[in-house]
Coordinates of C-alpha atoms in Angstrom, one line a residue:
Chain A
M597 CA 5.1 -3.4 -0.2
A598 CA 1.8 -4.2 1.5
V599 CA 0.0 -3.7 4.8
Y600 CA 0.0 -7.5 6.5
T601 CA -2.1 -6.1 9.6
Q602 CA -5.2 -4.2 8.9
V603 CA -6.1 -1.5 11.7
D604 CA -9.4 -0.6 12.0
D605 CA -10.7 2.7 13.4
S606 CA -11.5 1.5 16.9
T607 CA -8.1 -0.1 17.2
L608 CA -6.7 3.2 15.8
A609 CA -8.7 5.2 18.4
A610 CA -7.8 3.1 21.1
F611 CA -3.7 3.6 20.3
L612 CA -4.2 7.1 19.6
S613 CA -5.9 7.9 23.0
D614 CA -2.3 7.8 24.5
Y615 CA -0.9 10.3 22.7
T616 CA -1.6 14.3 22.5
V617 CA -1.4 14.3 18.7
G618 CA -5.2 15.1 17.7
A619 CA -8.2 13.2 16.4
P620 CA -7.3 11.3 13.0
I621 CA -8.6 12.7 9.5
S622 CA -7.5 10.4 7.3
F623 CA -5.8 7.2 7.7
K624 CA -4.4 5.1 4.9
G625 CA -2.3 2.2 4.7
I626 CA 1.0 2.8 2.3
A627 CA 2.9 0.1 0.0
E628 CA 6.0 1.1 1.9
G629 CA 8.7 -1.6 3.8
V630 CA 9.2 -5.3 3.3
S631 CA 9.0 -6.0 6.8
N632 CA 6.7 -3.7 8.1
S633 CA 2.9 -2.3 7.9
N634 CA 3.1 1.4 7.1
F635 CA 0.2 3.7 7.6
L636 CA -0.3 7.2 6.4
L637 CA -1.7 9.2 9.7
E638 CA -3.6 12.7 9.3
T639 CA -4.8 14.3 12.7
D640 CA -6.5 17.8 13.1
Q641 CA -2.8 18.9 14.2
S642 CA 0.0 16.8 11.8
R643 CA 1.0 14.1 9.7
F644 CA 2.3 10.6 10.7
I645 CA 3.9 7.5 9.7
L646 CA 2.5 4.4 12.2
T647 CA 4.4 1.6 11.4
L648 CA 4.1 -2.1 12.8
Y649 CA 7.1 -4.4 12.9
E650 CA 5.6 -7.6 11.5
K651 CA 9.1 -9.3 10.9
I652 CA 11.7 -7.8 12.9
N653 CA 14.6 -10.1 13.0
D654 CA 15.2 -9.0 16.8
P655 CA 12.5 -6.7 18.4
E656 CA 15.1 -5.9 20.9
D657 CA 16.7 -3.8 18.6
L658 CA 14.0 -1.7 18.2
P659 CA 15.0 0.7 21.0
Y660 CA 18.6 1.0 19.3
F661 CA 16.7 2.1 16.1
L662 CA 14.0 4.3 17.3
S663 CA 16.7 5.9 19.7
L664 CA 18.9 6.6 16.8
M665 CA 16.3 8.2 14.5
E666 CA 15.7 10.6 17.5
H667 CA 19.1 11.4 18.2
L668 CA 19.5 12.5 14.3
A669 CA 16.1 14.3 14.2
N670 CA 17.4 16.3 17.6
K671 CA 20.6 17.2 15.7
G672 CA 18.8 18.4 12.6
L673 CA 19.3 15.7 10.2
P674 CA 16.2 14.8 8.1
S675 CA 15.3 11.8 10.1
A676 CA 11.7 10.8 11.2
L677 CA 11.1 11.6 14.9
P678 CA 9.6 8.9 17.0
I679 CA 6.4 10.7 18.6
S680 CA 6.0 10.0 22.3
D681 CA 3.1 9.1 24.2
R682 CA 1.7 10.6 27.6
N683 CA 4.2 8.4 29.5
G684 CA 7.3 9.2 27.6
Q685 CA 7.2 5.6 25.7
F686 CA 7.9 5.6 22.0
L687 CA 7.5 1.7 21.6
K688 CA 3.9 0.6 21.6
E689 CA 2.1 -2.5 20.4
I690 CA -0.9 -2.5 18.3
K691 CA -2.7 -5.9 17.5
G692 CA 0.4 -7.7 19.5
K693 CA 3.1 -6.1 17.1
P694 CA 5.6 -3.3 18.3
A695 CA 4.2 -0.2 16.8
C696 CA 5.6 3.3 16.6
L697 CA 4.2 6.9 15.5
I698 CA 6.5 8.8 13.8
S699 CA 6.4 12.2 11.9
F700 CA 6.0 12.5 8.4
L701 CA 8.8 13.6 6.0
T702 CA 8.0 15.1 2.7
G703 CA 9.9 14.2 -0.2
V704 CA 9.8 11.9 -3.1
S705 CA 12.4 9.3 -4.3
I706 CA 14.5 9.6 -7.0
D707 CA 15.1 7.0 -9.7
A708 CA 16.8 9.2 -12.3
I709 CA 19.7 9.8 -10.3
G710 CA 21.8 12.9 -10.9
Q711 CA 25.2 14.2 -9.7
N712 CA 23.5 16.6 -7.5
H713 CA 21.6 14.0 -5.8
C714 CA 25.1 11.8 -5.3
A715 CA 26.5 15.1 -3.9
S716 CA 23.3 15.5 -1.3
V717 CA 24.0 11.7 -0.7
G718 CA 27.6 12.0 0.5
Q719 CA 27.2 15.0 2.6
A720 CA 24.0 13.5 4.6
L721 CA 26.1 10.3 5.2
A722 CA 29.0 12.3 6.6
K723 CA 26.7 14.4 8.4
M724 CA 25.1 11.6 9.8
H725 CA 28.7 9.7 10.7
L726 CA 29.7 13.0 12.8
A727 CA 26.4 13.6 14.3
T728 CA 26.5 9.8 16.1
Q729 CA 29.9 10.2 17.4
D730 CA 28.3 10.8 20.9
F731 CA 25.3 8.4 20.2
S732 CA 25.3 5.9 23.4
G733 CA 23.6 3.0 21.3
V734 CA 25.9 0.2 19.8
R735 CA 24.9 -2.6 17.4
E736 CA 26.6 -4.9 16.1
N737 CA 26.5 -5.5 12.5
D738 CA 25.2 -9.2 11.9
L739 CA 25.4 -8.7 8.1
S740 CA 29.4 -8.2 8.0
V741 CA 32.0 -10.8 7.2
S742 CA 30.8 -13.7 9.7
G743 CA 26.9 -13.0 8.7
W744 CA 28.1 -13.1 4.9
R745 CA 30.3 -16.6 5.8
T746 CA 26.5 -17.9 7.0
L747 CA 24.7 -16.7 3.9
V748 CA 27.5 -18.5 1.8
E749 CA 27.0 -21.9 3.7
K750 CA 22.9 -21.6 3.1
T751 CA 23.5 -20.9 -0.3
R752 CA 26.6 -22.4 -1.9
D753 CA 24.6 -26.1 -2.6
R754 CA 22.1 -24.2 -4.4
A755 CA 23.7 -21.1 -6.2
D756 CA 24.5 -22.8 -9.4
E757 CA 20.6 -22.8 -10.2
V758 CA 20.8 -19.2 -10.4
M759 CA 24.0 -18.9 -12.6
P760 CA 26.6 -21.8 -13.2
G761 CA 30.0 -21.1 -11.4
L762 CA 28.0 -18.7 -8.8
S763 CA 28.6 -21.1 -5.8
D764 CA 32.9 -21.0 -6.9
I765 CA 32.8 -17.2 -6.9
I766 CA 31.1 -17.1 -3.6
V767 CA 32.9 -19.0 -2.1
S768 CA 36.4 -17.5 -3.3
E769 CA 35.1 -14.7 -2.6
I770 CA 34.3 -15.1 1.0
E771 CA 37.9 -16.6 1.6
F772 CA 39.2 -13.3 0.1
L773 CA 37.1 -11.0 2.5
E774 CA 37.9 -13.0 5.4
E775 CA 41.5 -12.8 4.8
N776 CA 41.6 -9.3 3.8
W777 CA 38.8 -7.5 5.6
P778 CA 39.9 -4.3 7.3
T779 CA 40.2 -4.4 11.2
D780 CA 41.5 -0.9 12.1
L781 CA 39.0 1.3 10.2
P782 CA 37.4 4.6 11.9
K783 CA 33.9 2.6 13.1
G784 CA 30.5 4.9 13.9
T785 CA 26.8 4.7 13.6
V786 CA 25.9 3.6 9.9
H787 CA 23.0 3.6 8.3
A788 CA 24.1 0.2 6.1
D789 CA 21.0 0.6 3.8
L790 CA 21.2 3.8 2.0
F791 CA 19.5 2.8 -0.7
P792 CA 17.5 5.7 -3.4
D793 CA 14.2 4.7 -1.7
N794 CA 15.2 5.3 1.7
V795 CA 16.2 8.9 0.7
L796 CA 13.5 11.4 0.1
F797 CA 14.2 14.7 -2.1
M798 CA 13.1 18.0 -2.6
G799 CA 14.4 18.8 -5.6
T800 CA 17.8 17.8 -5.5
E801 CA 18.1 18.8 -1.6
I802 CA 17.8 15.8 1.0
S803 CA 14.4 15.9 2.8
G804 CA 14.4 12.8 4.5
L805 CA 16.8 9.7 5.6
I806 CA 14.0 6.7 6.6
D807 CA 14.5 3.3 7.1
F808 CA 17.0 2.9 9.7
Y809 CA 16.6 -0.8 10.6
F810 CA 19.6 -2.1 9.3
S811 CA 21.7 0.4 11.3
C812 CA 24.4 -0.6 13.4
T813 CA 27.9 -0.1 14.4
D814 CA 30.4 -0.8 11.8
F815 CA 33.3 1.3 9.6
M816 CA 31.9 4.6 8.8
A817 CA 33.7 4.0 5.1
Y818 CA 31.7 0.7 4.5
D819 CA 28.4 2.9 4.9
L820 CA 29.9 5.1 1.8
A821 CA 30.5 1.9 0.4
V822 CA 26.9 0.7 0.6
C823 CA 26.0 3.9 -1.0
M824 CA 28.8 3.6 -4.3
N825 CA 26.7 0.8 -5.1
A826 CA 23.2 2.0 -4.4
W827 CA 24.2 5.3 -6.1
C828 CA 26.5 5.3 -8.6
F829 CA 25.5 2.3 -11.1
D830 CA 23.3 3.1 -13.8
Q831 CA 20.2 1.2 -14.7
Q832 CA 22.3 -1.7 -16.4
H833 CA 24.8 -1.7 -13.9
H834 CA 27.5 0.4 -15.3
F835 CA 29.5 2.3 -13.0
D836 CA 29.4 5.9 -13.4
P837 CA 32.8 8.0 -11.9
A838 CA 31.2 11.5 -12.3
L839 CA 28.3 10.1 -9.8
A840 CA 30.8 8.4 -7.4
K841 CA 33.2 11.5 -7.9
R842 CA 30.4 13.6 -6.5
L843 CA 29.6 11.4 -3.9
M844 CA 32.7 11.0 -2.3
E845 CA 34.0 14.4 -2.7
M846 CA 31.1 15.8 -0.8
Y847 CA 31.6 13.3 1.9
D848 CA 35.5 13.9 2.3
I849 CA 34.1 17.9 2.5
V850 CA 31.8 17.2 5.8
R851 CA 34.0 14.1 7.2
P852 CA 37.4 13.9 5.7
L853 CA 38.2 10.1 5.1
T854 CA 41.7 8.9 6.6
P855 CA 44.3 7.7 4.1
A856 CA 43.7 3.7 5.3
E857 CA 39.8 4.2 4.7
L858 CA 40.3 5.5 1.2
E859 CA 42.9 3.1 0.7
A860 CA 40.2 0.3 1.6
M861 CA 37.3 1.7 -0.6
P862 CA 37.7 -1.2 -3.1
I863 CA 37.6 -4.3 -0.4
L864 CA 34.7 -2.3 1.2
C865 CA 32.9 -2.1 -2.0
R866 CA 33.6 -5.6 -2.7
G867 CA 32.0 -6.7 0.9
A868 CA 29.1 -4.2 0.5
S869 CA 28.6 -6.1 -3.1
M870 CA 28.9 -9.5 -1.2
R871 CA 26.3 -8.4 1.5
F872 CA 23.5 -7.5 -0.9
L873 CA 24.5 -10.6 -3.7
L874 CA 24.5 -13.0 -0.7
M875 CA 21.0 -11.6 0.6
R876 CA 19.0 -11.4 -2.8
L877 CA 20.6 -14.8 -3.6
Y878 CA 18.9 -16.2 -0.1
D879 CA 15.7 -14.5 -0.7
W880 CA 15.8 -15.8 -4.2
L881 CA 16.6 -19.5 -3.4
N882 CA 14.1 -19.0 -0.2
P883 CA 10.6 -17.0 -2.0
V884 CA 8.0 -16.8 1.0
E885 CA 5.4 -18.4 -0.2
G886 CA 2.3 -15.7 -1.3
A887 CA 4.7 -12.7 -0.2
A888 CA 3.8 -9.8 -2.6
V889 CA 7.2 -8.6 -2.8
N890 CA 9.0 -8.4 -5.8
L891 CA 12.4 -10.4 -5.3
K892 CA 15.7 -8.6 -6.4
D893 CA 17.6 -9.8 -8.7
P894 CA 21.0 -11.4 -7.1
L895 CA 23.4 -10.8 -10.2
E896 CA 22.9 -7.1 -10.8
Y897 CA 25.6 -7.3 -7.3
L898 CA 27.5 -10.2 -9.2
V899 CA 28.1 -7.8 -11.9
K900 CA 29.1 -5.3 -9.4
L901 CA 31.2 -7.2 -7.0
Q902 CA 33.2 -8.4 -10.4
F903 CA 33.6 -4.5 -11.0
H904 CA 35.0 -3.7 -8.2
Q905 CA 37.2 -7.0 -7.8
A906 CA 39.3 -5.7 -11.0
I907 CA 39.9 -2.2 -9.4
Q908 CA 43.4 -1.7 -7.7
D909 CA 43.4 1.4 -6.3
T910 CA 40.7 4.0 -4.9
A911 CA 41.6 6.3 -7.3
E912 CA 40.0 4.4 -10.3
Y913 CA 36.6 5.1 -9.0
V914 CA 36.9 8.8 -9.9
V915 CA 38.7 8.9 -13.2
Chain B
M498 CA -4.3 -4.3 -1.8
A499 CA -1.8 -3.3 -3.5
V500 CA 0.3 -1.5 -6.0
Y501 CA 0.8 -3.5 -9.1
T502 CA 2.6 -1.1 -10.9
Q503 CA 5.5 1.0 -9.9
V504 CA 5.6 4.4 -10.9
D505 CA 9.3 6.1 -10.9
D506 CA 9.5 10.0 -10.4
S507 CA 10.6 10.6 -14.1
T508 CA 7.2 8.4 -15.2
L509 CA 5.6 11.1 -12.3
A510 CA 7.4 14.2 -13.7
A511 CA 6.2 13.2 -17.6
F512 CA 2.6 12.6 -16.4
L513 CA 2.5 15.7 -14.5
S514 CA 3.8 17.6 -17.2
D515 CA 0.5 17.5 -19.1
Y516 CA -1.3 19.1 -15.9
T517 CA -1.5 22.2 -14.0
V518 CA -1.3 20.9 -10.4
G519 CA 2.0 21.5 -9.5
A520 CA 5.3 20.2 -8.6
P521 CA 5.5 17.0 -6.4
I522 CA 6.3 17.1 -3.0
S523 CA 5.4 13.5 -1.9
F524 CA 4.5 10.4 -3.2
K525 CA 3.3 7.3 -2.0
G526 CA 1.6 4.0 -3.2
I527 CA -1.3 3.2 -0.8
A528 CA -2.8 -0.3 -0.2
E529 CA -6.3 0.5 -1.5
G530 CA -8.4 -1.2 -4.0
V531 CA -8.1 -4.7 -5.1
S532 CA -8.1 -4.3 -9.0
N533 CA -6.3 -0.6 -9.1
S534 CA -3.0 0.6 -8.0
N535 CA -3.3 4.0 -5.9
F536 CA -1.0 6.5 -5.0
L537 CA -1.1 9.5 -3.1
L538 CA 0.4 12.5 -4.2
E539 CA 0.8 15.8 -2.4
T540 CA 1.7 18.8 -4.7
D541 CA 3.0 22.5 -3.8
Q542 CA -1.0 23.3 -4.7
S543 CA -2.7 20.3 -3.6
R544 CA -3.2 16.8 -2.6
F545 CA -4.3 14.0 -5.2
I546 CA -5.0 10.3 -5.6
L547 CA -3.3 8.7 -8.8
T548 CA -5.3 5.6 -9.9
L549 CA -3.7 3.2 -12.4
Y550 CA -6.9 0.8 -13.6
E551 CA -5.1 -2.6 -13.5
K552 CA -8.0 -5.0 -14.2
I553 CA -11.0 -3.1 -15.2
N554 CA -13.4 -5.5 -16.6
D555 CA -14.2 -3.3 -19.7
P556 CA -12.0 0.0 -19.9
E557 CA -14.5 1.7 -22.2
D558 CA -16.6 1.8 -18.9
L559 CA -13.8 4.0 -17.3
P560 CA -15.6 7.2 -19.0
Y561 CA -18.8 6.4 -17.4
F562 CA -17.6 6.2 -13.8
L563 CA -15.4 9.0 -14.2
S564 CA -18.0 11.5 -15.4
L565 CA -20.4 10.4 -12.6
M566 CA -17.5 11.4 -10.5
E567 CA -17.2 14.6 -11.6
H568 CA -21.2 15.1 -12.1
L569 CA -21.3 14.2 -8.4
A570 CA -18.8 16.8 -7.4
N571 CA -20.1 19.4 -9.2
K572 CA -23.4 19.0 -7.7
G573 CA -21.7 19.2 -4.0
L574 CA -21.7 15.7 -3.2
P575 CA -18.7 14.3 -1.6
S576 CA -17.1 12.4 -4.3
A577 CA -13.7 12.6 -5.7
L578 CA -13.3 14.8 -8.9
P579 CA -11.7 13.4 -11.3
I580 CA -8.7 16.4 -12.7
S581 CA -8.5 17.3 -15.9
D582 CA -4.8 18.3 -18.1
R583 CA -4.2 20.9 -19.8
N584 CA -6.3 19.5 -22.8
G585 CA -9.4 19.0 -20.5
Q586 CA -8.7 15.2 -20.9
F587 CA -9.1 13.2 -17.6
L588 CA -8.5 9.6 -18.8
K589 CA -4.9 9.2 -19.5
E590 CA -2.2 6.5 -19.8
I591 CA 0.8 5.4 -17.6
K592 CA 2.7 2.5 -18.7
G593 CA 0.1 1.2 -20.9
K594 CA -2.5 1.6 -18.5
P595 CA -5.6 3.9 -18.3
A596 CA -4.9 6.4 -15.3
C597 CA -6.6 9.3 -13.6
L598 CA -5.6 12.4 -11.1
I599 CA -8.5 13.0 -8.8
S600 CA -8.9 14.9 -6.1
F601 CA -8.3 13.9 -2.6
L602 CA -10.8 13.5 0.3
T603 CA -10.1 13.5 3.6
G604 CA -11.5 11.1 6.4
V605 CA -11.5 7.9 7.8
S606 CA -13.6 4.4 6.9
I607 CA -15.4 3.2 9.8
D608 CA -15.4 -0.4 11.2
A609 CA -17.5 0.3 14.3
I610 CA -21.1 1.5 13.0
G611 CA -23.3 3.4 14.7
Q612 CA -26.8 4.6 14.0
N613 CA -25.6 7.5 13.3
H614 CA -23.2 6.8 10.5
C615 CA -25.8 4.7 8.9
A616 CA -28.3 7.8 9.2
S617 CA -25.4 9.6 7.3
V618 CA -25.2 6.8 4.8
G619 CA -29.0 6.9 3.9
Q620 CA -28.9 10.3 3.1
A621 CA -25.7 10.1 1.0
L622 CA -27.3 7.5 -1.1
A623 CA -30.7 9.1 -1.5
K624 CA -28.7 12.5 -2.5
M625 CA -26.7 10.8 -5.0
H626 CA -29.9 9.2 -6.7
L627 CA -31.3 12.7 -6.7
A628 CA -28.2 14.5 -8.2
T629 CA -28.1 11.9 -10.9
Q630 CA -31.2 12.2 -12.2
D631 CA -29.9 14.6 -15.2
F632 CA -26.8 12.7 -15.4
S633 CA -26.8 11.4 -19.1
G634 CA -24.4 8.5 -18.8
V635 CA -26.0 4.8 -19.0
R636 CA -24.5 1.5 -18.1
E637 CA -26.0 -1.6 -17.5
N638 CA -26.1 -3.6 -14.5
D639 CA -23.8 -6.4 -15.5
L640 CA -24.0 -7.9 -11.8
S641 CA -27.8 -8.2 -12.0
V642 CA -30.1 -11.0 -12.6
S643 CA -28.6 -12.5 -15.4
G644 CA -25.2 -11.9 -14.1
W645 CA -26.0 -13.9 -11.1
R646 CA -27.4 -16.8 -13.5
T647 CA -23.6 -16.7 -15.3
L648 CA -22.6 -16.7 -12.1
V649 CA -24.3 -19.9 -10.8
E650 CA -23.6 -21.8 -13.6
K651 CA -19.9 -21.1 -13.3
T652 CA -20.1 -22.3 -9.8
R653 CA -22.6 -24.5 -8.9
D654 CA -20.5 -27.7 -10.0
R655 CA -18.1 -26.7 -7.0
A656 CA -20.1 -24.9 -4.5
D657 CA -20.7 -28.0 -2.0
E658 CA -16.6 -27.7 -1.9
V659 CA -17.4 -24.8 0.2
M660 CA -20.7 -26.1 2.5
P661 CA -22.6 -29.3 1.8
G662 CA -25.9 -28.2 -0.1
L663 CA -24.8 -24.8 -1.4
S664 CA -25.4 -25.5 -5.0
D665 CA -28.5 -26.4 -3.8
I666 CA -29.5 -23.2 -2.2
I667 CA -28.1 -21.0 -4.9
V668 CA -29.9 -23.2 -7.9
S669 CA -32.9 -22.3 -5.9
E670 CA -32.7 -19.0 -5.3
I671 CA -31.6 -18.0 -8.7
E672 CA -34.7 -19.5 -9.9
F673 CA -36.8 -17.6 -7.5
L674 CA -35.2 -14.4 -8.4
E675 CA -35.8 -14.7 -12.1
E676 CA -39.2 -15.4 -11.5
N677 CA -39.8 -12.9 -8.9
W678 CA -37.4 -9.8 -9.5
P679 CA -39.1 -6.5 -10.0
T680 CA -39.6 -5.1 -13.6
D681 CA -41.3 -1.8 -12.7
L682 CA -39.3 -0.1 -10.0
P683 CA -37.9 3.5 -10.4
K684 CA -34.4 3.1 -11.7
G685 CA -31.4 5.6 -11.6
T686 CA -27.7 5.6 -11.2
V687 CA -26.5 3.6 -8.1
H688 CA -23.3 3.0 -6.7
A689 CA -24.1 -0.7 -6.4
D690 CA -21.0 -1.5 -3.6
L691 CA -21.7 1.4 -1.2
F692 CA -19.4 -0.8 1.5
P693 CA -18.2 1.0 4.6
D694 CA -14.4 1.1 3.0
N695 CA -15.9 3.4 0.2
V696 CA -17.3 5.9 2.6
L697 CA -15.1 8.5 4.6
F698 CA -16.1 9.6 7.8
M699 CA -14.9 12.9 9.7
G700 CA -17.2 11.8 13.1
T701 CA -20.5 10.9 12.0
E702 CA -20.5 12.9 9.0
I703 CA -19.4 11.7 5.6
S704 CA -16.7 13.5 3.9
G705 CA -16.1 10.9 1.1
L706 CA -17.9 8.8 -1.3
I707 CA -15.4 6.7 -3.2
D708 CA -15.0 3.8 -5.7
F709 CA -17.6 4.1 -7.9
Y710 CA -16.3 1.3 -10.3
F711 CA -19.1 -0.8 -10.1
S712 CA -22.0 2.1 -11.0
C713 CA -24.7 1.1 -13.2
T714 CA -27.9 2.1 -13.9
D715 CA -30.7 0.2 -12.1
F716 CA -33.5 0.0 -9.4
M717 CA -32.5 3.2 -7.0
A718 CA -34.2 0.8 -3.8
Y719 CA -31.6 -1.9 -4.9
D720 CA -28.8 0.2 -3.7
L721 CA -30.3 0.8 -0.4
A722 CA -30.5 -3.1 -0.2
V723 CA -26.7 -3.2 -0.9
C724 CA -26.3 -0.6 1.7
M725 CA -28.7 -2.9 4.1
N726 CA -26.4 -5.7 4.0
A727 CA -23.0 -3.6 3.7
W728 CA -24.2 -1.6 7.0
C729 CA -26.9 -3.2 9.4
F730 CA -25.5 -6.7 10.2
D731 CA -23.0 -6.8 13.2
Q732 CA -19.5 -8.5 12.7
Q733 CA -21.4 -12.1 14.0
H734 CA -23.7 -11.3 10.9
H735 CA -26.6 -10.6 13.2
F736 CA -29.1 -8.3 11.7
D737 CA -29.5 -4.8 13.6
P738 CA -33.1 -3.6 12.9
A739 CA -31.6 -0.2 15.1
L740 CA -29.3 0.4 12.0
A741 CA -31.9 -0.4 9.3
K742 CA -34.4 2.1 10.5
R743 CA -32.0 5.1 10.5
L744 CA -30.7 4.0 7.2
M745 CA -33.8 3.4 5.4
E746 CA -35.5 6.5 7.6
M747 CA -33.0 9.4 6.4
Y748 CA -33.1 7.9 2.9
D749 CA -37.0 8.6 2.9
I750 CA -36.7 12.0 4.0
V751 CA -34.5 12.6 1.3
R752 CA -36.0 10.7 -1.3
P753 CA -39.2 8.9 -0.3
L754 CA -39.7 5.5 -1.4
T755 CA -42.5 4.6 -3.3
P756 CA -45.1 1.8 -2.1
A757 CA -43.7 -0.5 -4.7
E758 CA -40.0 0.1 -4.0
L759 CA -40.8 -0.8 0.1
E760 CA -43.2 -3.5 -0.7
A761 CA -39.8 -4.8 -2.9
M762 CA -37.2 -4.5 -0.4
P763 CA -37.1 -8.3 0.8
I764 CA -36.3 -9.3 -2.6
L765 CA -33.8 -7.1 -3.5
C766 CA -31.8 -7.6 -0.2
R767 CA -32.4 -11.3 -1.3
G768 CA -30.9 -10.5 -4.9
A769 CA -28.3 -8.0 -3.0
S770 CA -27.0 -10.9 -1.0
M771 CA -26.8 -13.0 -3.9
R772 CA -24.6 -10.8 -6.0
F773 CA -21.9 -10.8 -3.0
L774 CA -22.4 -14.7 -2.1
L775 CA -21.6 -15.8 -5.9
M776 CA -18.9 -13.0 -6.4
R777 CA -17.4 -14.2 -3.0
L778 CA -18.1 -17.9 -4.0
Y779 CA -16.5 -17.8 -7.7
D780 CA -13.2 -15.5 -6.5
W781 CA -13.1 -18.2 -3.5
L782 CA -13.2 -21.3 -5.9
N783 CA -11.0 -19.7 -8.6
P784 CA -8.4 -17.6 -6.4
V785 CA -5.8 -15.2 -8.5
E786 CA -2.5 -16.9 -8.1
G787 CA -0.1 -14.7 -5.9
A788 CA -2.8 -11.8 -5.4
A789 CA -2.0 -10.5 -2.1
V790 CA -5.9 -10.0 -1.8
N791 CA -7.5 -11.4 1.5
L792 CA -10.4 -13.6 -0.1
K793 CA -13.9 -12.8 1.7
D794 CA -16.3 -15.3 3.1
P795 CA -18.9 -16.3 0.8
L796 CA -20.8 -17.6 3.8
E797 CA -21.1 -14.3 5.6
Y798 CA -23.5 -13.5 2.3
L799 CA -25.4 -17.0 2.9
V800 CA -26.5 -16.0 6.2
K801 CA -27.4 -13.0 4.8
L802 CA -29.6 -14.5 2.1
Q803 CA -31.2 -16.6 4.5
F804 CA -32.1 -13.9 6.8
H805 CA -33.9 -12.2 4.2
Q806 CA -35.5 -15.3 2.9
A807 CA -37.5 -15.7 5.9
I808 CA -38.9 -11.7 6.1
Q809 CA -42.5 -11.4 4.9
D810 CA -43.0 -8.1 5.0
T811 CA -40.4 -4.7 4.8
A812 CA -42.2 -3.3 8.5
E813 CA -40.3 -6.5 9.8
Y814 CA -36.5 -5.0 8.9
V815 CA -37.2 -2.0 11.4
V816 CA -38.8 -3.7 14.2

């Protein structure tokens, strides 16, 4: 949540000389993104976000993420559009770091989540899944079952520092998921991280979907499971079936869920809980020196995992 | 350079319900200010900066700073204007912290300083000094000679950790300044911190003067000395007389310097160097745990101090 690399006016001017976006009239670092530096740029023509990729796991994935955003924006979804320079390039470099100029989206992130927000999210997620059926990019989900196993191995020895018994819980859950994870659900291009801070609203309408830097090719219903966890629990981590009903219902209207997908929801939600539990647990046990990032509580996702472990049937989510 | 306090959409909505500024359509934390959290707010009517004062030395000074900004904006200077709520209040509270909504100013901070920038700064500084002749607020400069003495006492024992001999230098300089600091120069309301990051430009014209949180009542020519140090040395800390000439010349056209002020420039520049040398030295020796603020090099201001110590006559600055 900080600007890691300063971009001075001469550097900005040199960068913008490759583009036809006008002259800067305002330029401010913004406190968004954990692994990027972001700047809000206003020119005499329009407004943009300039992103410097600081700690991207694999820079070779950037063209995939940016092509996906372009694909979605061209299909009329409210994704930011990467802006090409005079030579048609959108992936550039500033101070040795990959950098991209992206269109600015209005809208506000929501903390007080209501049913109409969930309805809009369900609808937008399904539209994204449909709009990417003809997207040619493919990227494996490195944070699915085998990635979780890696994180279990890296955290199990110290997990009980966070909560006694946690190590046993994650070991037994990864074994369950390895044995039972679905193999034949419909796949597509998923956002994989569509949390409230990655959705911009104007009222209850979505005006922006952002931060596609975990996007990958995976089960489309898994993306819905991530959203169940991110949108349908209250601040005290209590599940709200009314929110889940609107999310799933509106998703299903746009892209009907198959019987196999519906049946798999509880295990997909368990997997989605493990993904965030393990990542947060890893970050908690391995804090980055001097990082001004607020660590997120892994136990929030333990509560969600245990909630889903008790679900026998998808219908229980919406009653 | 970070957002210390998160403001969620419900908190923002409750805050804005006291105002008549419209509904939010964009809201982003910005990486500006060391002791404040700042947000860029766009409503369907206009754009604003929302500032939360996190570590202000004395919150009772805030009405002084905000009244000064209002005074300057009303006189047509490019200061941001504090926005009053429905009850005419501009100093409010968010999450227990003093907060103020301020008009947004376009413009870009400059790193590659040219003569025309210095000319604009000289002119704007003099205009500010003239525009505040009828400003009724008074605030003592707690970072003048007695404040420097306090900082010398707090840093002298460890100053040689930064550079051998530094302790002797600051002790002998504070003694010189205590004996020779002027007492009868024209006083007024000074910005006292008009560094390049506190000035916004459109081309070489100034579109914004910001961050009045060190403003106080002091010698007007001292403000010019602060600007000499901040604007007239290059990246290698070499003094550039051509920049100083334009700064002083344009200041003098708007508000002619008295012979006593002209004569005092070298000692005022020494004092202005000590103020930043000592503050940076103190911050260097007492880093705040976990603060994501880049410490500024105190020795930059030792170089400037030693440059001014060698000046016999103000005329030397501009040849």
